[in-house]
Short mmCIF file of C-alpha atoms in Angstrom, two decimals:
data_model
loop_
_atom_site.label_atom_id
_atom_site.label_comp_id
_atom_site.label_asym_id
_atom_site.label_seq_id
_atom_site.Cartn_x
_atom_site.Cartn_y
_atom_site.Cartn_z
CA UNK A 1 0.00 0.00 0.00
CA UNK A 2 1.35 3.41 -0.90
CA UNK A 3 2.07 5.69 1.99
CA UNK A 4 2.55 9.41 2.31
CA UNK A 5 5.31 10.89 4.46
CA UNK A 6 4.89 14.13 6.36
CA UNK A 7 8.08 16.17 6.85
CA UNK A 8 9.27 16.53 10.45
CA UNK A 9 6.93 13.73 11.63
CA UNK A 10 8.55 10.75 9.94
CA UNK A 11 10.37 9.56 13.03
CA UNK A 12 7.32 9.75 15.26
CA UNK A 13 5.40 7.46 12.90
CA UNK A 14 7.75 4.57 13.65
CA UNK A 15 7.02 2.42 16.69
CA UNK A 16 9.43 0.27 18.61
CA UNK A 17 8.43 -3.05 17.05
CA UNK A 18 11.90 -3.49 15.62
CA UNK A 19 13.98 -1.81 18.29
CA UNK A 20 16.27 -4.81 18.57
CA UNK A 21 17.19 -4.38 14.91
CA UNK A 22 18.68 -0.93 15.42
CA UNK A 23 20.93 -1.94 18.27
CA UNK A 24 23.62 -1.77 15.60
CA UNK A 25 23.80 -2.94 12.03
CA UNK A 26 27.20 -4.48 12.72
CA UNK A 27 26.46 -5.86 16.18
CA UNK A 28 25.83 -9.55 15.51
CA UNK A 29 25.81 -11.71 18.62
CA UNK A 30 28.01 -14.80 19.00
CA UNK A 31 28.42 -16.12 22.51
CA UNK A 32 31.10 -18.58 21.42
CA UNK A 33 33.61 -15.86 20.51
CA UNK A 34 36.48 -15.21 22.87
CA UNK A 35 35.80 -12.62 25.54
CA UNK A 36 38.24 -10.04 26.85
CA UNK A 37 39.23 -11.48 30.23
CA UNK A 38 42.16 -9.29 31.19
CA UNK A 39 41.41 -7.54 34.47
CA UNK A 40 41.96 -3.77 34.40
CA UNK A 41 45.13 -2.80 36.20
CA UNK A 42 45.19 0.95 36.83
CA UNK A 43 48.29 2.63 38.13
CA UNK A 44 48.33 4.11 41.62
CA UNK A 45 46.89 7.43 40.46
CA UNK A 46 44.48 5.87 37.93
CA UNK A 47 40.93 4.60 38.02
CA UNK A 48 39.04 1.58 36.70
CA UNK A 49 36.80 2.89 33.90
CA UNK A 50 33.80 0.84 32.76
CA UNK A 51 33.52 0.66 28.97
CA UNK A 52 30.35 -0.83 27.42
CA UNK A 53 30.95 -2.38 24.01
CA UNK A 54 28.58 -4.71 22.14
CA UNK A 55 28.15 -8.40 21.35
CA UNK A 56 31.32 -10.47 21.21
CA UNK A 57 30.63 -11.37 17.58
CA UNK A 58 30.27 -7.79 16.36
CA UNK A 59 32.70 -4.96 15.68
CA UNK A 60 32.19 -2.94 18.86
CA UNK A 61 33.58 -5.56 21.22
CA UNK A 62 36.95 -6.41 19.61
CA UNK A 63 37.51 -2.74 18.77
CA UNK A 64 36.92 -1.91 22.43
CA UNK A 65 39.55 -4.50 23.31
CA UNK A 66 42.06 -2.58 21.19
CA UNK A 67 41.01 0.66 22.90
CA UNK A 68 41.61 -1.04 26.27
CA UNK A 69 45.20 -1.86 25.28
CA UNK A 70 45.86 1.69 24.06
CA UNK A 71 44.27 3.44 27.07
CA UNK A 72 46.08 1.24 29.58
CA UNK A 73 49.39 1.82 27.80
CA UNK A 74 49.07 5.59 27.53
CA UNK A 75 47.11 6.60 30.66
CA UNK A 76 47.17 5.54 34.31
CA UNK A 77 43.66 4.12 33.99
CA UNK A 78 42.38 0.59 33.50
CA UNK A 79 39.47 -0.26 31.18
CA UNK A 80 36.84 -2.83 32.13
CA UNK A 81 35.33 -3.77 28.76
CA UNK A 82 31.83 -5.26 28.99
CA UNK A 83 29.91 -7.25 26.39
CA UNK A 84 26.42 -5.75 25.95
CA UNK A 85 23.48 -5.59 23.56
CA UNK A 86 25.15 -2.50 22.04
CA UNK A 87 23.68 0.94 21.36
CA UNK A 88 20.28 1.03 23.07
CA UNK A 89 21.46 -0.93 26.10
CA UNK A 90 24.58 1.21 26.32
CA UNK A 91 22.51 4.40 26.45
CA UNK A 92 20.80 3.04 29.55
CA UNK A 93 24.11 2.21 31.25
CA UNK A 94 25.41 5.72 30.68
CA UNK A 95 22.13 7.27 31.83
CA UNK A 96 22.36 5.30 35.10
CA UNK A 97 26.10 6.14 35.33
CA UNK A 98 26.89 2.42 35.49
CA UNK A 99 29.39 2.88 32.66
CA UNK A 100 31.88 5.65 31.99
CA UNK A 101 32.20 5.19 28.22
CA UNK A 102 30.28 3.25 25.59
CA UNK A 103 30.13 2.69 21.85
CA UNK A 104 26.79 3.90 20.46
CA UNK A 105 25.56 4.74 16.97
CA UNK A 106 25.15 8.48 16.56
CA UNK A 107 21.49 8.21 15.53
CA UNK A 108 20.66 6.36 18.76
CA UNK A 109 22.53 9.05 20.70
CA UNK A 110 20.41 11.67 18.95
CA UNK A 111 17.15 9.89 19.73
CA UNK A 112 18.08 9.42 23.38
CA UNK A 113 19.41 12.95 23.94
CA UNK A 114 16.36 14.58 22.34
CA UNK A 115 13.74 12.19 23.74
CA UNK A 116 12.32 11.30 20.34
CA UNK A 117 12.40 8.69 17.61
CA UNK A 118 11.90 5.55 19.69
CA UNK A 119 9.23 4.61 22.18
CA UNK A 120 11.90 3.98 24.83
CA UNK A 121 13.09 7.59 24.59
CA UNK A 122 9.87 9.41 23.65
CA UNK A 123 9.45 12.51 25.84
CA UNK A 124 12.18 11.22 28.17
CA UNK A 125 15.36 12.95 26.95
CA UNK A 126 18.65 11.77 28.41
CA UNK A 127 20.43 15.10 28.42
CA UNK A 128 23.44 13.84 30.37
CA UNK A 129 24.88 12.06 27.32
CA UNK A 130 28.06 13.58 25.92
CA UNK A 131 30.05 12.84 22.80
CA UNK A 132 33.74 11.94 22.61
CA UNK A 133 34.41 11.17 18.96
CA UNK A 134 33.05 9.51 15.82
CA UNK A 135 34.82 6.35 14.70
CA UNK A 136 33.66 4.79 11.45
CA UNK A 137 30.66 4.95 9.10
CA UNK A 138 27.67 2.64 8.85
CA UNK A 139 27.04 3.34 5.16
CA UNK A 140 23.60 3.71 3.59
CA UNK A 141 23.21 1.61 0.42
CA UNK A 142 20.22 2.16 -1.87
CA UNK A 143 20.31 -0.97 -4.04
CA UNK A 144 18.32 -1.47 -7.26
CA UNK A 145 18.39 -3.87 -10.19
CA UNK A 146 20.73 -2.72 -12.95
CA UNK A 147 18.82 -1.37 -15.94
CA UNK A 148 15.57 -0.88 -14.02
CA UNK A 149 15.48 2.79 -15.00
CA UNK A 150 16.26 4.33 -11.62
CA UNK A 151 19.06 6.89 -11.80
CA UNK A 152 18.61 8.59 -8.42
CA UNK A 153 16.71 8.30 -5.14
CA UNK A 154 14.32 10.94 -6.46
CA UNK A 155 13.23 8.49 -9.20
CA UNK A 156 11.79 6.00 -6.68
CA UNK A 157 8.34 7.62 -6.43
CA UNK A 158 5.79 4.83 -6.97
CA UNK A 159 8.35 2.05 -6.46
CA UNK A 160 8.20 -0.98 -4.16
CA UNK A 161 10.91 -0.29 -1.56
CA UNK A 162 12.24 -2.40 1.29
CA UNK A 163 13.15 0.12 4.01
CA UNK A 164 14.53 -2.42 6.50
CA UNK A 165 13.00 -4.16 9.49
CA UNK A 166 9.92 -2.48 10.93
CA UNK A 167 10.97 0.02 13.57
CA UNK A 168 14.66 -0.44 12.81
CA UNK A 169 17.31 2.24 12.44
CA UNK A 170 17.50 1.35 8.76
CA UNK A 171 13.80 2.13 8.35
CA UNK A 172 14.30 5.46 10.08
CA UNK A 173 17.21 6.28 7.76
CA UNK A 174 15.29 5.23 4.67
CA UNK A 175 12.13 7.20 5.43
CA UNK A 176 14.13 10.34 6.19
CA UNK A 177 16.02 10.07 2.89
CA UNK A 178 12.88 9.33 0.88
CA UNK A 179 11.10 12.25 2.52
CA UNK A 180 13.92 14.66 1.77
CA UNK A 181 14.05 13.38 -1.82
CA UNK A 182 10.36 14.14 -2.28
CA UNK A 183 9.39 10.46 -2.66
CA UNK A 184 5.92 10.50 -1.12
CA UNK A 185 4.11 7.49 -2.59
CA UNK A 186 5.66 4.03 -2.53
CA UNK A 187 4.91 0.45 -1.58
CA UNK A 188 6.88 -0.15 1.63
CA UNK A 189 8.24 -3.60 2.49
CA UNK A 190 9.94 -4.38 5.82
CA UNK A 191 12.38 -7.29 6.25
CA UNK A 192 15.97 -8.00 7.23
CA UNK A 193 18.83 -7.38 4.80
CA UNK A 194 19.14 -10.96 3.54
CA UNK A 195 15.43 -11.17 2.75
CA UNK A 196 15.53 -7.75 1.08
CA UNK A 197 18.35 -8.99 -1.16
CA UNK A 198 16.29 -12.06 -2.07
CA UNK A 199 13.29 -9.86 -2.85
CA UNK A 200 15.38 -7.68 -5.14
CA UNK A 201 16.88 -10.71 -6.89
CA UNK A 202 13.42 -12.21 -7.42
CA UNK A 203 11.92 -8.96 -8.72
CA UNK A 204 9.51 -8.60 -5.80
CA UNK A 205 10.76 -5.08 -4.97
CA UNK A 206 12.38 -2.27 -6.90
CA UNK A 207 14.83 -0.99 -4.28
CA UNK A 208 16.26 -1.88 -0.89
CA UNK A 209 17.86 0.26 1.80
CA UNK A 210 20.73 -1.58 3.49
CA UNK A 211 22.92 0.02 6.16
CA UNK A 212 26.31 -1.22 7.30
CA UNK A 213 30.04 -0.77 6.98
CA UNK A 214 31.03 -1.71 3.43
CA UNK A 215 31.32 -4.29 2.16
CA UNK A 216 27.96 -5.50 3.53
CA UNK A 217 27.64 -9.27 3.20
CA UNK A 218 24.06 -9.23 1.91
CA UNK A 219 24.99 -6.79 -0.87
CA UNK A 220 28.20 -8.69 -1.70
CA UNK A 221 26.28 -11.94 -2.12
CA UNK A 222 23.54 -10.29 -4.16
CA UNK A 223 26.08 -8.69 -6.49
CA UNK A 224 27.60 -12.10 -7.30
CA UNK A 225 24.25 -13.57 -8.38
CA UNK A 226 22.44 -10.58 -9.90
CA UNK A 227 23.23 -7.37 -11.77
CA UNK A 228 22.74 -4.48 -9.36
CA UNK A 229 23.28 -0.77 -9.13
CA UNK A 230 23.65 1.44 -6.04
CA UNK A 231 21.94 4.81 -6.32
CA UNK A 232 23.89 7.89 -5.42
CA UNK A 233 22.58 10.28 -2.81
CA UNK A 234 23.54 13.25 -4.94
CA UNK A 235 25.04 16.58 -3.94
CA UNK A 236 21.84 18.55 -3.36
CA UNK A 237 20.03 15.80 -1.45
CA UNK A 238 23.14 14.92 0.53
CA UNK A 239 23.71 18.53 1.56
CA UNK A 240 20.05 18.88 2.61
CA UNK A 241 20.20 15.71 4.71
CA UNK A 242 23.41 16.71 6.47
CA UNK A 243 22.08 20.22 7.13
CA UNK A 244 18.74 19.00 8.48
CA UNK A 245 19.74 15.85 10.33
CA UNK A 246 22.57 16.04 12.86
CA UNK A 247 23.62 12.40 12.67
CA UNK A 248 24.16 12.02 8.90
CA UNK A 249 27.67 12.40 7.47
CA UNK A 250 29.07 12.36 3.94
CA UNK A 251 30.25 8.95 2.78
CA UNK A 252 31.38 7.11 -0.33
CA UNK A 253 31.30 3.48 -1.44
CA UNK A 254 34.52 2.97 -3.41
CA UNK A 255 34.46 1.54 -6.91
CA UNK A 256 34.81 -2.25 -7.09
CA UNK A 257 33.61 -2.77 -3.52
CA UNK A 258 30.86 -4.87 -5.10
CA UNK A 259 30.83 -6.83 -8.37
CA UNK A 260 29.60 -4.66 -11.21
CA UNK A 261 29.93 -1.35 -9.35
CA UNK A 262 32.91 0.18 -11.12
CA UNK A 263 32.52 3.81 -10.02
CA UNK A 264 32.52 5.49 -6.61
CA UNK A 265 29.03 5.97 -5.15
CA UNK A 266 28.36 9.13 -3.14
CA UNK A 267 26.05 8.54 -0.18
CA UNK A 268 25.61 9.29 3.53
CA UNK A 269 26.16 7.29 6.67
CA UNK A 270 25.46 7.14 10.34
CA UNK A 271 28.48 6.81 12.60
CA UNK A 272 29.68 4.51 15.33
CA UNK A 273 30.95 6.78 18.10
CA UNK A 274 32.42 6.89 21.59
CA UNK A 275 29.97 8.33 24.12
CA UNK A 276 30.27 9.25 27.79
CA UNK A 277 28.16 11.18 30.30
CA UNK A 278 28.53 14.58 31.88
CA UNK A 279 29.54 13.29 35.34
CA UNK A 280 32.79 11.71 34.11
CA UNK A 281 35.77 13.82 35.16
CA UNK A 282 36.95 16.24 32.47
CA UNK A 283 40.62 15.31 32.89
CA UNK A 284 39.86 11.60 32.54
CA UNK A 285 37.86 12.13 29.35
CA UNK A 286 40.66 14.26 27.90
CA UNK A 287 43.26 11.61 28.77
CA UNK A 288 41.23 8.78 27.23
CA UNK A 289 40.42 10.83 24.12
CA UNK A 290 44.07 11.75 23.63
CA UNK A 291 45.24 8.17 24.13
CA UNK A 292 42.90 6.82 21.46
CA UNK A 293 43.16 9.54 18.82
CA UNK A 294 46.91 10.04 19.26
CA UNK A 295 47.51 6.32 18.70
CA UNK A 296 45.15 5.26 15.93
CA UNK A 297 48.13 3.66 14.15
CA UNK A 298 47.97 0.94 16.81
CA UNK A 299 44.48 -0.12 15.69
CA UNK A 300 43.84 -3.08 13.36
CA UNK A 301 40.01 -2.81 13.27
CA UNK A 302 38.42 -0.04 11.13
CA UNK A 303 41.78 1.72 11.32
CA UNK A 304 41.31 3.20 7.85
CA UNK A 305 38.43 5.32 9.17
CA UNK A 306 39.41 6.34 12.70
CA UNK A 307 41.38 9.58 12.91
CA UNK A 308 41.28 13.06 14.40
CA UNK A 309 40.15 14.72 11.18
CA UNK A 310 36.91 12.70 10.95
CA UNK A 311 36.30 12.58 14.71
CA UNK A 312 33.39 15.03 14.59
CA UNK A 313 31.63 13.66 11.51
CA UNK A 314 27.96 13.25 12.33
CA UNK A 315 28.42 14.31 15.97
CA UNK A 316 24.81 14.27 17.17
CA UNK A 317 25.10 15.31 20.84
CA UNK A 318 27.17 17.92 22.70
CA UNK A 319 30.85 17.13 23.21
CA UNK A 320 32.11 16.40 26.70
CA UNK A 321 34.35 19.29 27.84
CA UNK A 322 37.27 16.87 28.20
CA UNK A 323 36.99 15.75 24.58
CA UNK A 324 36.49 19.33 23.45
CA UNK A 325 39.68 20.38 25.26
CA UNK A 326 41.62 17.75 23.32
CA UNK A 327 40.14 18.50 19.89
CA UNK A 328 40.51 22.27 20.31
CA UNK A 329 44.26 21.71 20.03
CA UNK A 330 43.86 20.29 16.50
CA UNK A 331 43.37 22.78 13.69
CA UNK A 332 42.00 20.09 11.33
CA UNK A 333 38.97 19.49 13.59
CA UNK A 334 35.91 21.66 12.98
CA UNK A 335 34.14 22.23 16.29
CA UNK A 336 30.97 24.00 15.20
CA UNK A 337 29.32 24.98 18.47
CA UNK A 338 26.36 26.51 16.67
CA UNK A 339 25.29 23.10 15.36
CA UNK A 340 25.38 21.38 18.73
CA UNK A 341 22.08 20.77 20.51
CA UNK A 342 21.49 23.13 23.40
CA UNK A 343 20.82 21.50 26.77
CA UNK A 344 17.91 23.87 27.43
CA UNK A 345 16.43 23.76 23.94
CA UNK A 346 13.28 21.78 23.17
CA UNK A 347 14.04 19.84 19.97
CA UNK A 348 10.43 20.25 18.85
CA UNK A 349 10.97 24.03 18.68
CA UNK A 350 13.77 23.63 16.14
CA UNK A 351 13.30 24.03 12.41
CA UNK A 352 15.35 20.90 11.70
CA UNK A 353 14.12 17.32 11.54
CA UNK A 354 12.87 15.59 14.68
CA UNK A 355 15.03 12.64 14.09
CA UNK A 356 17.88 9.41 12.48
#
């Protein structure tokens, strides 16, 4: 059934039926994977800092293990890395001050800070959340069959589109992009990525939104068995999205990432990011931030993305003063205070979008 999208209300139309799906597109669970069992060993003047990661089979957990090594080598503090259900669960831990740091997608941070977007956060803003730095992109793919006649997202009016699991972060991303592109009437389908790929291969849908760090397995597999194209989110639409929605950032899928895609594809992404809360000591946050971003060469996971220059891409909540003190010393970091949410500002009074 075709549906019509109303600007600035798209996020509020989505319930929490698929909340589990937006815990993180890269946060697969696998209880058999090895857990980080090293006990934190702070120096005499250091503290044990609790760091919430994600499932042991996803990206957040092993990356947090590398952060633990770096922080313990370059600061007096010890990191206690905890396996969790990732973004949504981690917001709760920070809100209760049970954790000092956590990895959380920037759209989930935005929802929680502004008290919107998800039923769990609706009208209950968690204004104590503070940003540290963005890490790597979860890239938005708009996949279509090659030769189907779609040249841009704007061409999808009237199409059958899989926007991701119902209530998921992918669905939120997709509806925001379609709204901004002026695509008002379409037949919406809601499934996981693998099923969406099957639907596209079988001709049951015209387009699928798939979100994840490239290469995404579902898209890789589809590209080996079918001729596909990935639609660009072009300059004008991309600029509008980034201006209106705090958690989107510019991104690009490089040529040859997928079979048959021989040119770079301009798009947008949400970001995995380090988050803390306002009660964590400013000096500690500055020390941890410096340790990580001064030593990104020691990383082996997503190391091609994590650096000082991109550390504020898609920053969706106010920076912690400790992180701000560190980044102010770097001329290649753009700290745009005017774009940060104000602690006393009602997000519904803003002219921007209510959402991720």
